[in-house]
XYZ file of C-alpha atoms in Angstrom:
433
model
C -57.418 -17.058 -68.300
C -61.116 -16.467 -67.609
C -62.053 -17.657 -71.107
C -59.939 -20.782 -70.622
C -61.767 -21.636 -67.392
C -65.144 -21.081 -69.053
C -64.176 -23.341 -71.975
C -63.022 -26.026 -69.533
C -66.375 -25.814 -67.737
C -68.287 -26.117 -71.017
C -66.157 -29.087 -72.094
C -66.632 -30.825 -68.742
C -70.388 -30.188 -68.925
C -70.595 -31.669 -72.414
C -68.576 -34.748 -71.422
C -70.769 -35.340 -68.386
C -73.919 -35.058 -70.499
C -72.525 -37.503 -73.078
C -71.611 -39.982 -70.322
C -75.270 -40.100 -69.260
C -75.905 -42.306 -72.285
C -73.957 -45.054 -70.504
C -74.527 -44.278 -66.811
C -78.279 -43.531 -67.136
C -77.740 -40.883 -64.451
C -77.856 -37.093 -64.279
C -74.054 -36.780 -64.139
C -74.036 -32.978 -63.874
C -76.253 -33.130 -60.787
C -74.234 -36.026 -59.358
C -70.898 -34.259 -59.940
C -72.023 -30.942 -58.461
C -73.728 -32.417 -55.421
C -71.286 -35.270 -54.994
C -68.288 -32.960 -55.137
C -69.442 -30.795 -52.253
C -70.722 -33.660 -50.150
C -67.579 -35.644 -50.888
C -65.284 -32.772 -49.897
C -67.285 -32.237 -46.721
C -67.136 -35.913 -45.839
C -63.395 -36.116 -46.505
C -62.735 -33.100 -44.276
C -64.935 -34.587 -41.571
C -63.196 -37.958 -41.869
C -59.770 -36.350 -41.500
C -60.976 -34.519 -38.378
C -62.455 -37.710 -36.899
C -59.323 -39.710 -37.735
C -57.107 -37.070 -36.100
C -59.296 -37.113 -32.996
C -59.115 -40.925 -32.908
C -55.313 -40.683 -32.877
C -55.543 -38.293 -29.920
C -57.872 -40.657 -28.046
C -55.667 -43.682 -28.817
C -52.523 -42.035 -27.499
C -53.741 -39.735 -24.735
C -56.486 -41.730 -23.017
C -56.334 -45.100 -21.291
C -58.259 -47.989 -22.831
C -60.447 -48.312 -19.757
C -61.463 -44.626 -19.725
C -62.027 -44.613 -23.474
C -64.167 -47.740 -23.182
C -66.301 -46.040 -20.519
C -66.592 -42.917 -22.695
C -67.795 -45.051 -25.637
C -70.254 -46.868 -23.382
C -71.867 -43.577 -22.314
C -72.104 -42.474 -25.970
C -73.611 -45.852 -26.908
C -76.356 -45.523 -24.297
C -77.080 -41.896 -25.171
C -77.154 -42.934 -28.817
C -79.906 -45.369 -27.912
C -81.768 -42.657 -25.998
C -81.743 -40.279 -28.987
C -83.980 -42.805 -30.766
C -86.753 -41.169 -28.751
C -86.130 -37.850 -30.581
C -87.699 -39.309 -33.774
C -84.706 -39.392 -36.133
C -86.908 -40.475 -39.036
C -88.575 -37.055 -39.077
C -85.506 -35.557 -40.799
C -85.807 -37.865 -43.808
C -89.543 -37.088 -44.091
C -88.811 -33.339 -43.938
C -86.138 -33.704 -46.652
C -88.666 -35.331 -48.988
C -91.266 -32.658 -48.211
C -88.808 -29.827 -48.846
C -87.873 -31.440 -52.164
C -91.591 -31.088 -53.060
C -91.590 -27.438 -51.872
C -93.354 -28.100 -48.536
C -90.819 -26.212 -46.394
C -93.212 -24.981 -43.712
C -92.992 -28.259 -41.827
C -89.412 -27.561 -40.673
C -90.165 -25.656 -37.450
C -93.077 -27.910 -36.362
C -90.816 -30.912 -37.010
C -88.051 -29.408 -34.842
C -90.490 -28.733 -31.994
C -91.782 -32.291 -32.279
C -88.258 -33.699 -32.036
C -87.392 -31.555 -29.003
C -90.618 -32.515 -27.194
C -89.915 -36.184 -27.735
C -86.317 -35.530 -26.723
C -87.498 -34.720 -23.227
C -88.170 -38.451 -22.911
C -84.499 -39.034 -23.733
C -83.438 -36.608 -21.005
C -85.772 -38.212 -18.467
C -84.474 -41.682 -19.347
C -80.872 -40.519 -18.936
C -81.676 -39.113 -15.479
C -83.278 -42.438 -14.516
C -80.126 -44.286 -15.641
C -78.013 -41.850 -13.596
C -80.146 -42.563 -10.517
C -79.799 -46.322 -11.112
C -75.994 -46.134 -11.204
C -75.904 -43.788 -8.191
C -77.994 -46.258 -6.141
C -75.644 -49.062 -7.204
C -72.561 -47.108 -6.125
C -71.171 -46.219 -9.595
C -70.774 -42.450 -9.298
C -68.707 -42.239 -12.488
C -71.552 -43.423 -14.708
C -74.165 -41.607 -12.608
C -72.506 -38.223 -13.190
C -71.840 -39.065 -16.860
C -75.516 -39.709 -17.630
C -76.580 -36.681 -15.616
C -74.341 -34.524 -17.834
C -75.804 -36.108 -20.975
C -79.413 -35.531 -19.905
C -79.167 -31.764 -20.320
C -78.245 -32.033 -24.002
C -80.232 -35.006 -25.327
C -83.381 -33.122 -26.431
C -81.275 -30.768 -28.576
C -78.024 -32.347 -29.779
C -79.593 -34.263 -32.677
C -82.748 -32.190 -33.108
C -81.008 -29.000 -34.259
C -79.348 -30.999 -37.044
C -82.694 -30.901 -38.872
C -81.414 -27.856 -40.792
C -79.683 -30.368 -43.097
C -83.094 -31.606 -44.256
C -83.906 -28.110 -45.506
C -80.543 -27.603 -47.212
C -80.413 -31.038 -48.850
C -84.074 -30.912 -49.850
C -83.303 -27.631 -51.649
C -80.167 -29.301 -53.151
C -77.868 -26.835 -51.391
C -75.287 -29.560 -50.877
C -72.344 -27.161 -50.768
C -73.756 -25.415 -47.693
C -74.714 -28.672 -45.991
C -71.184 -29.991 -46.566
C -69.574 -26.743 -45.410
C -71.569 -26.569 -42.197
C -70.955 -30.256 -41.460
C -67.209 -29.869 -42.028
C -66.982 -26.782 -39.803
C -68.954 -28.559 -37.078
C -66.779 -31.668 -37.255
C -63.496 -29.758 -37.289
C -64.612 -27.389 -34.533
C -65.809 -30.225 -32.329
C -62.658 -32.283 -32.994
C -60.365 -29.361 -32.118
C -62.346 -28.672 -28.939
C -62.254 -32.329 -27.938
C -58.541 -32.704 -28.714
C -57.818 -29.560 -26.715
C -59.652 -30.934 -23.701
C -57.688 -34.205 -23.996
C -54.378 -32.332 -23.859
C -55.375 -30.474 -20.705
C -57.287 -33.155 -18.839
C -58.059 -36.862 -18.914
C -61.159 -36.291 -16.797
C -64.069 -38.262 -18.234
C -66.716 -35.761 -17.078
C -64.964 -32.812 -18.711
C -64.525 -34.690 -21.979
C -68.180 -35.740 -22.077
C -69.365 -32.216 -21.273
C -67.182 -30.762 -24.033
C -68.462 -33.364 -26.511
C -72.166 -32.689 -25.877
C -71.783 -28.916 -25.572
C -69.705 -28.469 -28.743
C -72.013 -30.535 -30.977
C -75.176 -28.914 -29.594
C -73.820 -25.390 -30.071
C -72.550 -25.969 -33.611
C -75.848 -27.496 -34.740
C -77.860 -24.718 -33.083
C -75.767 -21.988 -34.713
C -76.061 -23.515 -38.189
C -79.788 -24.097 -37.714
C -80.237 -20.378 -36.989
C -77.992 -19.412 -39.916
C -79.940 -21.685 -42.271
C -83.436 -20.428 -41.434
C -82.198 -16.827 -41.596
C -80.654 -17.313 -45.068
C -83.476 -19.526 -46.367
C -86.702 -18.736 -44.484
C -89.058 -21.705 -44.990
C -92.262 -21.019 -46.899
C -95.699 -21.607 -45.358
C -96.536 -24.744 -47.335
C -97.058 -27.776 -45.107
C -97.678 -31.392 -46.019
C -99.750 -32.695 -43.075
C -98.467 -36.222 -43.691
C -94.796 -35.323 -43.110
C -94.590 -35.551 -39.315
C -96.881 -38.615 -39.041
C -94.724 -40.385 -41.618
C -91.609 -39.216 -39.819
C -92.950 -40.788 -36.633
C -93.733 -44.024 -38.448
C -90.299 -43.992 -40.075
C -88.672 -43.533 -36.654
C -90.700 -46.372 -35.182
C -90.107 -48.811 -38.029
C -86.389 -48.101 -37.976
C -86.068 -48.442 -34.225
C -84.174 -51.717 -34.432
C -81.906 -50.306 -37.123
C -81.117 -47.455 -34.751
C -80.565 -49.981 -31.978
C -77.926 -51.747 -34.085
C -75.893 -48.541 -34.306
C -75.663 -48.192 -30.512
C -76.665 -51.357 -28.674
C -73.454 -53.158 -29.600
C -71.496 -50.860 -27.287
C -73.830 -51.698 -24.423
C -73.528 -55.460 -25.045
C -69.731 -55.444 -25.413
C -69.340 -53.331 -22.263
C -71.655 -55.624 -20.296
C -70.179 -58.955 -21.436
C -66.540 -58.121 -22.225
C -65.737 -54.950 -20.228
C -64.561 -51.425 -21.021
C -61.134 -52.422 -22.420
C -62.693 -54.763 -24.993
C -65.201 -52.052 -25.887
C -62.256 -49.761 -26.620
C -60.667 -52.472 -28.815
C -63.997 -53.052 -30.580
C -64.494 -49.305 -31.166
C -61.079 -48.944 -32.768
C -61.740 -52.026 -34.916
C -64.786 -50.265 -36.349
C -63.382 -46.732 -36.589
C -61.456 -46.796 -39.935
C -64.131 -48.823 -41.740
C -66.908 -46.589 -40.390
C -65.134 -43.569 -41.881
C -64.808 -45.279 -45.260
C -68.483 -46.215 -45.135
C -69.248 -42.617 -44.125
C -68.381 -41.558 -47.653
C -71.395 -43.626 -48.758
C -73.732 -41.468 -46.691
C -73.816 -38.982 -49.552
C -75.726 -41.388 -51.798
C -79.123 -41.110 -50.061
C -78.732 -37.332 -49.764
C -78.121 -37.012 -53.495
C -80.527 -39.713 -54.578
C -83.749 -39.008 -52.670
C -84.565 -35.554 -54.168
C -84.101 -37.022 -57.673
C -85.669 -40.437 -57.173
C -88.777 -38.984 -55.525
C -89.804 -37.614 -58.916
C -89.217 -40.852 -60.892
C -91.390 -43.911 -61.306
C -90.232 -47.350 -60.182
C -90.279 -48.481 -63.838
C -87.746 -45.777 -64.786
C -85.561 -46.639 -61.807
C -85.706 -50.397 -62.397
C -84.040 -50.037 -65.816
C -80.637 -49.238 -64.334
C -80.945 -50.402 -60.709
C -79.679 -53.972 -61.133
C -76.590 -52.935 -63.104
C -75.703 -50.313 -60.515
C -76.074 -52.753 -57.645
C -73.670 -55.212 -59.292
C -71.186 -52.474 -60.160
C -71.278 -51.086 -56.623
C -70.769 -54.530 -55.120
C -67.657 -55.017 -57.282
C -66.331 -51.590 -56.259
C -67.027 -52.313 -52.586
C -65.261 -55.685 -52.805
C -62.185 -53.973 -54.261
C -62.147 -51.361 -51.475
C -62.579 -54.086 -48.845
C -59.643 -56.082 -50.220
C -57.432 -52.992 -50.364
C -58.257 -52.160 -46.749
C -57.535 -55.713 -45.562
C -54.034 -55.396 -47.050
C -53.185 -51.990 -45.541
C -54.954 -52.298 -42.165
C -51.956 -53.753 -40.245
C -49.805 -50.785 -41.262
C -52.498 -48.248 -40.308
C -52.677 -49.650 -36.778
C -48.910 -49.976 -36.370
C -48.414 -46.318 -37.295
C -51.434 -44.560 -35.780
C -52.947 -46.890 -33.155
C -50.081 -48.983 -31.741
C -52.008 -49.610 -28.490
C -54.782 -51.257 -30.507
C -52.972 -53.889 -32.568
C -55.490 -56.390 -31.184
C -58.134 -54.598 -33.262
C -56.546 -55.415 -36.647
C -58.179 -58.762 -37.464
C -61.593 -57.593 -36.281
C -61.259 -54.469 -38.411
C -60.307 -56.536 -41.458
C -63.357 -58.733 -40.904
C -65.631 -55.706 -40.563
C -64.267 -54.259 -43.827
C -66.487 -56.780 -45.634
C -69.295 -54.418 -44.665
C -68.028 -52.035 -47.353
C -68.749 -54.567 -50.103
C -72.155 -55.319 -48.582
C -73.065 -51.700 -47.856
C -72.499 -50.095 -51.248
C -75.358 -51.955 -52.979
C -77.488 -51.668 -49.847
C -77.081 -47.885 -49.651
C -78.246 -47.220 -53.222
C -81.050 -49.779 -52.896
C -82.107 -48.328 -49.559
C -82.141 -44.831 -51.097
C -84.327 -46.098 -53.931
C -86.823 -47.662 -51.550
C -86.690 -44.655 -49.203
C -87.557 -42.267 -52.044
C -90.938 -44.013 -52.350
C -91.704 -43.985 -48.637
C -95.243 -42.645 -49.018
C -96.191 -45.476 -51.411
C -95.321 -48.269 -49.009
C -98.159 -49.644 -46.834
C -97.393 -48.593 -43.253
C -97.664 -52.145 -41.900
C -95.042 -53.288 -44.440
C -92.532 -50.695 -43.230
C -92.116 -52.652 -40.014
C -90.182 -55.250 -42.008
C -87.231 -52.864 -41.598
C -87.076 -53.941 -37.962
C -86.094 -57.497 -38.933
C -82.347 -56.784 -39.529
C -82.142 -55.225 -36.063
C -83.867 -58.215 -34.476
C -81.478 -60.549 -36.306
C -78.508 -58.501 -35.081
C -79.554 -58.530 -31.434
C -80.336 -62.266 -31.420
C -77.125 -63.217 -33.226
C -74.864 -60.984 -31.128
C -76.265 -62.359 -27.882
C -75.717 -65.863 -29.271
C -72.189 -65.347 -30.618
C -70.497 -62.916 -28.228
C -69.829 -65.559 -25.581
C -67.974 -67.870 -27.978
C -66.348 -65.385 -30.373
C -66.086 -62.168 -28.375
C -65.662 -58.992 -30.423
C -65.605 -60.935 -33.705
C -69.025 -62.390 -32.889
C -70.428 -58.852 -32.702
C -68.844 -57.937 -36.028
C -70.204 -61.055 -37.744
C -73.646 -60.118 -36.407
C -73.301 -56.681 -38.000
C -72.497 -58.252 -41.378
C -75.493 -60.555 -41.052
C -77.737 -57.585 -40.264
C -76.576 -55.654 -43.336
C -77.233 -58.662 -45.582
C -80.724 -59.195 -44.182
C -81.464 -55.492 -44.719
C -80.760 -55.897 -48.419
C -83.175 -58.839 -48.622
C -85.908 -56.813 -46.862
C -85.452 -53.932 -49.304
C -85.839 -56.388 -52.200
C -89.208 -57.470 -50.797
C -90.406 -53.892 -50.247
C -89.213 -52.761 -53.703
C -91.207 -55.539 -55.330
C -94.313 -54.257 -53.525
C -93.622 -50.657 -54.629
C -93.404 -51.729 -58.283
C -96.697 -53.563 -57.969
C -98.441 -50.541 -56.403
C -97.173 -48.129 -59.091
C -98.107 -50.558 -61.871
C -101.657 -50.843 -60.495
C -101.917 -47.027 -60.234
C -100.885 -46.613 -63.877
C -103.511 -49.174 -64.999
C -106.241 -47.175 -63.213
C -105.169 -44.060 -65.092
């Protein structure tokens, strides 16, 4: 039996290597890394989907809308914790500069104190205006904001070292553990404050535990690239509008359409967001490999992959449009009003697949891009905010979704411009040599 398994492994290895002639990709690396990340993402998606069912059936639309509003605002506040530092650390670890991990964590936590202070200020604002519900909610959040995202930096070390199986395992355990804790609290209480406290506490604890486990199992070396944190800060700043897009929509929908419509909007996004979540593995797999390749090598296969991924995304989008009504009838009967909006948002799958691989390609050459040019990445966020404020009054939730699609498309165009500049810079460097 053992010999049979070994032969099967050898045969699979040989087939993967032969396929590289056509895919122009390291298929062994992609299969190993992609398998673990894919399994982790699937497990996480199942946990999130199960929790969504619990929310849809156990919590009122108004309370759920308020819960999502608080998470939207706190999502905006975590921008201050310098999210871009993680990507910079990942690239540094891939080049064996692991010593930057702890300084990067301390930097994120220090900046996170601004998030906590901002949350307290928002709590005071709502208290003065007589909204004790939101005042207490933001006060609860303030105690966790410096840490909840910052401790997740352990993933940069694991993924930079290509330990995808551990990254996926820890992520899956965190997601399942948090989902079980949240679902348990929903069964025992519908109290918004308890649910928020459980959410922030569970995620902070899981990330802290796995951070400690990671640095104990894989103590970082003492090599430090002094450019890592400065570039992480620049990356955070240039992507500030992109980060805004992921959270500001909840604020706008809550303000203009109310908590019930925010709940409807959130459930319109939920299934598609989970499908798109499977795409998150592409940058994780791609950046360690692409960082070592020249733009000329990458360019050879990039266009073909973009077209192929667009076709695959279009197929997935169409399939989802057909099955969406049945998904909502079975699992989210209180949110039938979300079906059309969800079908419209599914077009993001077709648009995102090419954008994700292209964005990974550009991101792998971050240090080559002139810093002033990186601010072009703010344009999609600006377009989103302007278009959503223009369209929400006339088209409601669907106006917000159309704005999201427009933002994704503009992001692809910006990456095209930046990629052209990267090729020019590398070509000029080779001529000097």
